[in-house]
Amino acid sequence: MTELLSGDEINARLGDLDWSLDGKEIVREWEFKDFAAAIAFVDRVAEAAEEANHHPDILLHGWNKVRLALSSHSAGGLTAADFDMAHRLDKLG
């Protein structure tokens, strides 16, 4: 089983990201020029998630906003894999 990060480790890892802590997950929201651009981003996220076998929760709302949430559900909270995935997803936006 993957090891959960401590609160201090989570805060340290959040320091260099545009993600924020929301309960037992980290979240980030992107805003795009239009619906098509938002959907294209979701498609890129899906491809990266499949490659990494680490899948974020995805919310497309409004007509141009995408919210991603990461957590290691099998571990019951945040692990290093969530932050690795966050870095990977940041490169897609």
Coordinates of N, CA and C in Angstrom, one line a residue:
M1 N 0.8 -1.2 0.0 CA 0.0 0.0 0.0 C 0.9 1.2 0.0
T2 N 0.4 2.3 -0.7 CA 1.1 3.5 -0.8 C 1.0 4.3 0.5
E3 N 2.1 4.9 0.9 CA 2.1 5.7 2.2 C 1.5 7.0 2.1
L4 N 0.6 7.4 3.0 CA 0.0 8.7 3.1 C 1.0 9.7 3.5
L5 N 0.8 10.9 3.0 CA 1.7 12.0 3.3 C 1.1 12.7 4.6
S6 N 2.1 13.2 5.4 CA 1.7 13.9 6.6 C 1.2 15.3 6.2
G7 N 0.5 16.0 7.1 CA 0.1 17.4 6.9 C 1.2 18.3 6.5
D8 N 2.4 18.2 7.1 CA 3.5 19.0 6.8 C 4.1 18.7 5.4
E9 N 4.1 17.4 5.1 CA 4.5 17.0 3.7 C 3.6 17.6 2.7
I10 N 2.3 17.5 2.9 CA 1.3 18.0 2.0 C 1.5 19.5 1.8
N11 N 1.6 20.3 2.9 CA 1.8 21.7 2.8 C 3.1 22.1 2.0
A12 N 4.2 21.3 2.3 CA 5.4 21.6 1.6 C 5.3 21.3 0.1
R13 N 4.6 20.3 -0.3 CA 4.4 20.0 -1.7 C 3.5 21.0 -2.4
L14 N 2.5 21.5 -1.7 CA 1.6 22.5 -2.3 C 2.3 23.8 -2.5
G15 N 3.4 24.0 -1.9 CA 4.1 25.3 -2.0 C 4.5 25.7 -3.4
D16 N 4.8 24.7 -4.2 CA 5.2 25.0 -5.6 C 4.2 24.7 -6.6
L17 N 2.9 24.6 -6.2 CA 1.8 24.2 -7.1 C 0.7 25.2 -7.0
D18 N -0.1 25.3 -8.1 CA -1.3 26.1 -8.1 C -2.5 25.3 -7.6
W19 N -2.3 24.2 -6.9 CA -3.4 23.4 -6.4 C -3.6 23.8 -4.9
S20 N -4.8 23.5 -4.4 CA -5.1 23.7 -3.0 C -5.7 22.5 -2.3
L21 N -5.5 22.5 -1.0 CA -6.0 21.3 -0.3 C -7.5 21.5 0.0
D22 N -8.3 20.5 -0.3 CA -9.7 20.5 0.0 C -10.1 19.1 0.6
G23 N -10.1 19.1 2.0 CA -10.3 17.8 2.7 C -9.2 16.9 2.5
K24 N -9.4 15.7 1.9 CA -8.4 14.7 1.7 C -8.0 14.7 0.2
E25 N -8.1 15.8 -0.5 CA -7.7 15.8 -1.9 C -7.1 17.2 -2.2
I26 N -6.4 17.3 -3.3 CA -5.9 18.5 -3.8 C -6.7 18.9 -5.1
V27 N -7.0 20.1 -5.3 CA -7.9 20.6 -6.4 C -7.3 21.8 -7.1
R28 N -7.6 21.9 -8.4 CA -7.2 23.0 -9.2 C -8.3 23.2 -10.2
E29 N -8.5 24.5 -10.6 CA -9.5 24.8 -11.6 C -8.8 25.6 -12.7
W30 N -9.2 25.3 -13.9 CA -8.7 26.0 -15.1 C -9.9 26.7 -15.8
E31 N -9.6 27.8 -16.5 CA -10.7 28.5 -17.3 C -10.1 28.6 -18.7
F32 N -11.0 28.2 -19.7 CA -10.5 28.2 -21.1 C -11.4 29.2 -21.9
K33 N -10.9 29.5 -23.1 CA -11.6 30.5 -23.9 C -13.0 30.1 -24.3
D34 N -13.2 28.8 -24.4 CA -14.5 28.3 -24.9 C -14.7 26.8 -24.5
F35 N -15.9 26.3 -24.7 CA -16.2 24.9 -24.4 C -15.3 23.9 -25.1
A36 N -15.1 24.2 -26.4 CA -14.2 23.2 -27.1 C -12.8 23.1 -26.5
A37 N -12.3 24.2 -26.1 CA -10.9 24.2 -25.5 C -11.0 23.5 -24.1
A38 N -12.0 23.6 -23.4 CA -12.2 22.9 -22.1 C -12.3 21.4 -22.3
I39 N -13.0 21.0 -23.3 CA -13.2 19.6 -23.7 C -11.8 19.0 -24.2
A40 N -11.1 19.8 -25.0 CA -9.8 19.3 -25.4 C -8.9 19.1 -24.3
F41 N -8.9 20.0 -23.3 CA -8.1 19.8 -22.1 C -8.5 18.5 -21.3
V42 N -9.8 18.3 -21.2 CA -10.3 17.1 -20.5 C -9.8 15.9 -21.3
D43 N -9.8 15.9 -22.6 CA -9.2 14.8 -23.4 C -7.7 14.5 -23.1
R44 N -7.0 15.6 -22.9 CA -5.5 15.5 -22.6 C -5.4 14.9 -21.2
V45 N -6.2 15.4 -20.3 CA -6.1 14.9 -18.9 C -6.4 13.4 -18.9
A46 N -7.5 13.0 -19.6 CA -7.8 11.5 -19.7 C -6.7 10.7 -20.2
E47 N -6.0 11.2 -21.3 CA -4.9 10.4 -21.8 C -3.8 10.3 -20.8
A48 N -3.4 11.4 -20.2 CA -2.3 11.3 -19.2 C -2.7 10.4 -18.0
A49 N -4.0 10.5 -17.6 CA -4.4 9.7 -16.5 C -4.4 8.2 -16.8
E50 N -4.7 7.9 -18.0 CA -4.7 6.4 -18.4 C -3.2 6.0 -18.4
E51 N -2.3 6.8 -19.0 CA -0.9 6.4 -19.0 C -0.3 6.2 -17.7
A52 N -0.7 7.1 -16.7 CA -0.2 7.0 -15.3 C -1.0 6.0 -14.4
N53 N -2.1 5.6 -14.9 CA -3.0 4.8 -14.1 C -3.4 5.5 -12.8
H54 N -3.6 6.8 -12.9 CA -4.0 7.6 -11.7 C -5.0 8.6 -12.2
H55 N -6.2 8.4 -11.8 CA -7.3 9.2 -12.4 C -7.9 10.2 -11.5
P56 N -7.9 11.5 -11.9 CA -8.5 12.6 -11.1 C -10.0 12.6 -11.3
D57 N -10.7 13.2 -10.3 CA -12.1 13.5 -10.5 C -12.1 14.7 -11.4
I58 N -13.0 14.7 -12.4 CA -13.1 15.8 -13.4 C -14.4 16.4 -13.4
L59 N -14.5 17.7 -13.2 CA -15.8 18.5 -13.3 C -15.7 19.5 -14.4
L60 N -16.5 19.4 -15.4 CA -16.6 20.5 -16.4 C -17.9 21.3 -16.0
H61 N -17.7 22.6 -15.8 CA -18.8 23.4 -15.3 C -18.8 24.7 -16.0
G62 N -19.9 25.4 -15.9 CA -20.1 26.6 -16.8 C -19.9 26.1 -18.2
W63 N -19.4 26.9 -19.0 CA -19.1 26.4 -20.4 C -17.7 26.4 -20.7
N64 N -16.8 26.8 -19.8 CA -15.4 26.8 -20.1 C -14.5 26.5 -18.9
K65 N -15.0 26.0 -17.8 CA -14.2 25.7 -16.6 C -14.1 24.2 -16.4
V66 N -12.9 23.8 -15.9 CA -12.6 22.5 -15.6 C -11.9 22.4 -14.2
R67 N -12.5 21.6 -13.3 CA -12.0 21.5 -12.0 C -11.5 20.0 -11.9
L68 N -10.2 19.9 -11.4 CA -9.7 18.5 -11.2 C -9.4 18.3 -9.7
A69 N -9.6 17.1 -9.2 CA -9.4 16.8 -7.9 C -8.6 15.5 -7.8
L70 N -7.5 15.5 -7.0 CA -6.7 14.3 -6.9 C -6.6 13.8 -5.5
S71 N -6.7 12.5 -5.4 CA -6.5 11.8 -4.1 C -6.3 10.3 -4.4
S72 N -5.5 9.7 -3.5 CA -5.3 8.2 -3.7 C -6.4 7.5 -2.9
H73 N -7.5 7.2 -3.5 CA -8.7 6.7 -2.8 C -8.3 5.3 -2.2
S74 N -7.5 4.5 -2.8 CA -7.1 3.2 -2.2 C -6.3 3.4 -1.0
A75 N -5.6 4.5 -0.8 CA -4.8 4.8 0.4 C -5.6 5.6 1.4
G76 N -6.7 6.2 1.0 CA -7.5 7.0 1.9 C -7.0 8.4 2.1
G77 N -6.3 8.9 1.2 CA -5.8 10.3 1.3 C -4.8 10.6 0.2
L78 N -3.9 11.6 0.6 CA -2.9 12.1 -0.4 C -1.6 11.3 -0.2
T79 N -1.0 11.0 -1.4 CA 0.3 10.3 -1.5 C 1.1 11.1 -2.5
A80 N 2.4 10.6 -2.6 CA 3.3 11.3 -3.5 C 2.8 11.2 -4.9
A81 N 2.0 10.1 -5.3 CA 1.5 9.9 -6.6 C 0.5 11.0 -7.0
D82 N -0.2 11.5 -6.0 CA -1.1 12.6 -6.3 C -0.4 13.9 -6.8
F83 N 0.7 14.2 -6.1 CA 1.5 15.3 -6.4 C 2.3 15.1 -7.7
D84 N 2.7 13.9 -8.0 CA 3.4 13.6 -9.3 C 2.4 13.9 -10.4
M85 N 1.2 13.4 -10.2 CA 0.1 13.6 -11.2 C -0.2 15.1 -11.4
A86 N -0.3 15.8 -10.3 CA -0.6 17.2 -10.4 C 0.4 18.0 -11.2
H87 N 1.7 17.6 -11.0 CA 2.8 18.2 -11.8 C 2.6 17.9 -13.3
R88 N 2.2 16.7 -13.6 CA 2.0 16.2 -15.0 C 0.8 16.9 -15.6
L89 N -0.3 17.1 -14.8 CA -1.4 17.7 -15.3 C -1.2 19.2 -15.5
D90 N -0.4 19.8 -14.7 CA -0.1 21.3 -14.9 C 0.5 21.6 -16.2
K91 N 1.2 20.6 -16.8 CA 1.9 20.8 -18.1 C 0.9 20.8 -19.2
L92 N -0.3 20.3 -19.0 CA -1.3 20.2 -20.0 C -2.2 21.4 -20.2
G93 N -2.3 22.2 -19.2 CA -3.3 23.3 -19.2 C -2.9 24.5 -19.9

